[in-house]
Each structure stands twice: as structure tokens, then as C-alpha cells.
């Protein structure tokens, strides 16, 4: 099967991510979203929360799976999963340097894998998880940029944080 993986931190999963996923589904028969647990990154959402939100958002697609990369290399995960492609969304030129490094390293580690860069719709050019987190935690409206379920989870997080203050 012509299968790809779509890895990321997804903290949280945005409509920009969804747009990239839909584009990948036009190319590949199956795409698995792979959440990197990434102990070095201080995430707003736990890996369980990110898993739950992505499962909800992608439940409309019969050919999309969601999995977690708890530790280890993405290249090893791709090899074991039998994925020949890694999908990454690129919004701006500044994303490219880091993406190029990662793609060439992943190719070094697993020569059969090809990284495919996809550009989301231009309306998501400035939509990044980091800015969505910041705006949502400060009470701003991000409903145009995330799925209603993700919006609800952001609201819950904000309420929890405000209660702790
Ligand atoms: O959404 P992000 O944070 O830009 O995603 C980065 C991610 C998760 C794709 C990258 O950090 C990754 O692949 N992590 C897994 C560990 C690994 O293989 N690192 C070496 C990458 S060359």
C-alpha cells in the first residue's frame, strides 16, 4: 500500500495541519498521523490529549490512523511502519532550513524514505500551533483556525490555568 506518515508535535492540531493531511490523502492511499511525544518540548497538551483530539478530527477519514512516537527516531518508525513517505507542511521560506536538515537526516537514516513537503492553503500561512496556543490561553478567538473539538479542549485548558492563578 502506498502509505505515508505525517509526523509532528501537534500542540494542538490546527486547520492548517488538517489542510496538509487532506492534500496528502490526494496522493497516498493511507496516511498515519504520528504524534511525537518529545520530552524536550514543554507542550500544553499531554500526548493523551493530543491523541484524543486528533482521533476526533480525523474520524471522518477511513484511511487515516493516529499513532504516538513515544521515543526513538522517526526514521526507524517509518521503516517499521513500512512508510515510504514522510509528509511535512511548509508555510514559509523560514520553515525550509530546518525541514531540509530533517529530511536529509531522515534519508541518511532510512534511504528508502522520501520527505514530501506540502503547502497548505495560503489562508493558513500564519497559523502555527504556538500562536494558536498563545492567543487561546489569553482568551482570543481561534475558532477559525481549529476544529470545534480542539477549541473546546483549548477552552478547558484556559479555564484550568485561570483557576490555578
Ligand atoms: O511539529 P514539529 O515539532 O515541527 O515536528 C518535529 C518532529 C516531531 C517531526 C521531529 O522533531 C521528529 O521527527 N522527532 C522524532 C525524533 C527524531 O527522529 N529526530 C530526528 C529528526 S531528523
GROMACS .gro file of C-alpha atoms and ligand atoms in nm:
model
  187
    1UNK     CA    1   0.000   0.000   0.000
    2UNK     CA    2   0.107   0.350  -0.086
    3UNK     CA    3   0.133   0.476   0.272
    4UNK     CA    4   0.274   0.792   0.428
    5UNK     CA    5   0.324   0.917   0.779
    6UNK     CA    6   0.253   1.273   0.886
    7UNK     CA    7   0.459   1.342   1.199
    8UNK     CA    8   0.454   1.642   1.426
    9UNK     CA    9   0.410   1.774   1.775
   10UNK     CA   10   0.054   1.890   1.701
   11UNK     CA   11   0.019   2.101   2.016
   12UNK     CA   12  -0.258   2.149   1.915
   13UNK     CA   13  -0.367   2.009   1.576
   14UNK     CA   14  -0.484   2.306   1.365
   15UNK     CA   15  -0.688   2.351   1.047
   16UNK     CA   16  -0.354   2.410   0.874
   17UNK     CA   17  -0.250   2.056   0.976
   18UNK     CA   18  -0.586   1.928   0.855
   19UNK     CA   19  -0.538   2.102   0.521
   20UNK     CA   20  -0.197   1.936   0.477
   21UNK     CA   21  -0.343   1.599   0.575
   22UNK     CA   22  -0.621   1.632   0.315
   23UNK     CA   23  -0.364   1.716   0.048
   24UNK     CA   24  -0.159   1.412   0.147
   25UNK     CA   25  -0.471   1.197   0.114
   26UNK     CA   26  -0.496   1.308  -0.250
   27UNK     CA   27  -0.158   1.145  -0.308
   28UNK     CA   28  -0.140   0.850  -0.068
   29UNK     CA   29  -0.382   0.564  -0.007
   30UNK     CA   30  -0.324   0.582   0.366
   31UNK     CA   31  -0.175   0.845   0.595
   32UNK     CA   32  -0.094   0.791   0.960
   33UNK     CA   33  -0.064   1.099   1.178
   34UNK     CA   34   0.225   1.036   1.417
   35UNK     CA   35   0.240   1.242   1.734
   36UNK     CA   36   0.593   1.290   1.863
   37UNK     CA   37   0.587   1.281   2.240
   38UNK     CA   38   0.908   1.488   2.255
   39UNK     CA   39   1.017   1.512   2.617
   40UNK     CA   40   1.232   1.817   2.534
   41UNK     CA   41   0.933   2.024   2.431
   42UNK     CA   42   0.711   2.165   2.702
   43UNK     CA   43   0.373   2.100   2.548
   44UNK     CA   44   0.041   2.250   2.654
   45UNK     CA   45  -0.143   1.924   2.586
   46UNK     CA   46  -0.037   1.582   2.708
   47UNK     CA   47   0.022   1.316   2.449
   48UNK     CA   48  -0.308   1.151   2.552
   49UNK     CA   49  -0.494   1.478   2.497
   50UNK     CA   50  -0.332   1.531   2.158
   51UNK     CA   51  -0.417   1.173   2.061
   52UNK     CA   52  -0.781   1.222   2.161
   53UNK     CA   53  -0.815   1.550   1.970
   54UNK     CA   54  -0.655   1.420   1.651
   55UNK     CA   55  -0.860   1.099   1.661
   56UNK     CA   56  -1.173   1.312   1.682
   57UNK     CA   57  -1.069   1.546   1.398
   58UNK     CA   58  -0.966   1.267   1.157
   59UNK     CA   59  -1.255   1.032   1.237
   60UNK     CA   60  -1.417   1.142   0.907
   61UNK     CA   61  -1.138   0.974   0.708
   62UNK     CA   62  -1.145   0.593   0.678
   63UNK     CA   63  -0.782   0.582   0.562
   64UNK     CA   64  -0.617   0.787   0.836
   65UNK     CA   65  -0.465   0.640   1.151
   66UNK     CA   66  -0.321   0.815   1.456
   67UNK     CA   67  -0.024   0.686   1.649
   68UNK     CA   68   0.233   0.809   1.901
   69UNK     CA   69   0.611   0.804   1.870
   70UNK     CA   70   0.700   0.778   2.240
   71UNK     CA   71   1.072   0.791   2.185
   72UNK     CA   72   1.326   0.688   1.923
   73UNK     CA   73   1.380   0.803   1.571
   74UNK     CA   74   1.114   0.890   1.323
   75UNK     CA   75   1.318   0.717   1.052
   76UNK     CA   76   1.302   0.390   1.248
   77UNK     CA   77   0.929   0.435   1.299
   78UNK     CA   78   0.882   0.489   0.923
   79UNK     CA   79   1.086   0.180   0.840
   80UNK     CA   80   0.892  -0.040   1.084
   81UNK     CA   81   0.560   0.101   0.965
   82UNK     CA   82   0.652   0.037   0.602
   83UNK     CA   83   0.602   0.404   0.514
   84UNK     CA   84   0.786   0.525   0.207
   85UNK     CA   85   0.699   0.889   0.261
   86UNK     CA   86   0.708   1.145   0.539
   87UNK     CA   87   0.471   1.436   0.489
   88UNK     CA   88   0.559   1.781   0.625
   89UNK     CA   89   0.373   2.105   0.584
   90UNK     CA   90   0.576   2.410   0.486
   91UNK     CA   91   0.419   2.752   0.523
   92UNK     CA   92   0.702   2.994   0.470
   93UNK     CA   93   1.060   3.002   0.347
   94UNK     CA   94   1.183   3.024   0.706
   95UNK     CA   95   1.041   2.675   0.775
   96UNK     CA   96   1.255   2.531   0.500
   97UNK     CA   97   1.604   2.525   0.652
   98UNK     CA   98   1.502   2.307   0.946
   99UNK     CA   99   1.285   2.090   0.723
  100UNK     CA  100   1.568   2.036   0.476
  101UNK     CA  101   1.801   1.928   0.759
  102UNK     CA  102   1.545   1.685   0.894
  103UNK     CA  103   1.457   1.540   0.556
  104UNK     CA  104   1.821   1.479   0.462
  105UNK     CA  105   1.897   1.325   0.801
  106UNK     CA  106   1.592   1.102   0.778
  107UNK     CA  107   1.705   0.996   0.430
  108UNK     CA  108   2.052   0.918   0.568
  109UNK     CA  109   1.896   0.704   0.842
  110UNK     CA  110   1.643   0.535   0.613
  111UNK     CA  111   1.739   0.578   0.247
  112UNK     CA  112   1.409   0.441   0.115
  113UNK     CA  113   1.210   0.722   0.271
  114UNK     CA  114   1.116   1.038   0.082
  115UNK     CA  115   1.002   1.353   0.257
  116UNK     CA  116   0.718   1.525   0.076
  117UNK     CA  117   0.662   1.894   0.151
  118UNK     CA  118   0.311   2.022   0.107
  119UNK     CA  119   0.197   2.382   0.118
  120UNK     CA  120  -0.130   2.446   0.299
  121UNK     CA  121  -0.389   2.686   0.168
  122UNK     CA  122  -0.250   3.040   0.183
  123UNK     CA  123  -0.511   3.132   0.445
  124UNK     CA  124  -0.318   2.913   0.692
  125UNK     CA  125   0.022   3.070   0.619
  126UNK     CA  126   0.035   3.238   0.957
  127UNK     CA  127  -0.139   2.961   1.152
  128UNK     CA  128   0.111   2.788   1.379
  129UNK     CA  129   0.033   2.582   1.689
  130UNK     CA  130   0.247   2.816   1.902
  131UNK     CA  131   0.049   3.129   1.813
  132UNK     CA  132  -0.284   2.945   1.847
  133UNK     CA  133  -0.183   2.831   2.198
  134UNK     CA  134  -0.080   3.181   2.298
  135UNK     CA  135  -0.390   3.355   2.163
  136UNK     CA  136  -0.626   3.091   2.304
  137UNK     CA  137  -0.466   3.099   2.652
  138UNK     CA  138  -0.503   3.477   2.654
  139UNK     CA  139  -0.872   3.447   2.570
  140UNK     CA  140  -0.860   3.530   2.197
  141UNK     CA  141  -1.093   3.376   1.940
  142UNK     CA  142  -0.920   3.100   1.742
  143UNK     CA  143  -1.237   2.930   1.621
  144UNK     CA  144  -1.146   2.990   1.254
  145UNK     CA  145  -0.821   2.801   1.292
  146UNK     CA  146  -0.905   2.483   1.483
  147UNK     CA  147  -1.170   2.210   1.484
  148UNK     CA  148  -1.456   2.267   1.736
  149UNK     CA  149  -1.330   1.979   1.949
  150UNK     CA  150  -0.981   2.132   1.968
  151UNK     CA  151  -1.140   2.467   2.050
  152UNK     CA  152  -1.324   2.306   2.340
  153UNK     CA  153  -1.003   2.149   2.469
  154UNK     CA  154  -0.824   2.484   2.447
  155UNK     CA  155  -1.108   2.641   2.646
  156UNK     CA  156  -1.080   2.372   2.914
  157UNK     CA  157  -0.704   2.429   2.937
  158UNK     CA  158  -0.753   2.803   2.969
  159UNK     CA  159  -1.011   2.755   3.247
  160UNK     CA  160  -0.780   2.515   3.432
  161UNK     CA  161  -0.494   2.765   3.409
  162UNK     CA  162  -0.708   3.056   3.522
  163UNK     CA  163  -0.833   2.857   3.823
  164UNK     CA  164  -0.475   2.785   3.930
  165UNK     CA  165  -0.393   3.156   3.934
  166LIG     O1  166   0.572   1.964   1.467
  166LIG     P1  167   0.721   1.965   1.484
  166LIG     O2  168   0.758   1.993   1.627
  166LIG     O3  169   0.790   2.057   1.387
  166LIG     O4  170   0.771   1.814   1.450
  166LIG     C1  171   0.905   1.778   1.462
  166LIG     C2  172   0.920   1.625   1.456
  166LIG     C3  173   0.834   1.562   1.562
  166LIG     C4  174   0.876   1.575   1.319
  166LIG     C5  175   1.071   1.589   1.479
  166LIG     O5  176   1.114   1.651   1.597
  166LIG     C6  177   1.094   1.440   1.487
  166LIG     O6  178   1.095   1.372   1.387
  166LIG     N1  179   1.111   1.387   1.611
  166LIG     C7  180   1.131   1.248   1.634
  166LIG     C8  181   1.278   1.218   1.675
  166LIG     C9  182   1.368   1.217   1.554
  166LIG     O7  183   1.362   1.132   1.469
  166LIG     N2  184   1.455   1.320   1.546
  166LIG    C10  185   1.548   1.337   1.439
  166LIG    C11  186   1.483   1.409   1.322
  166LIG     S1  187   1.593   1.419   1.184
   0.00000   0.00000   0.00000
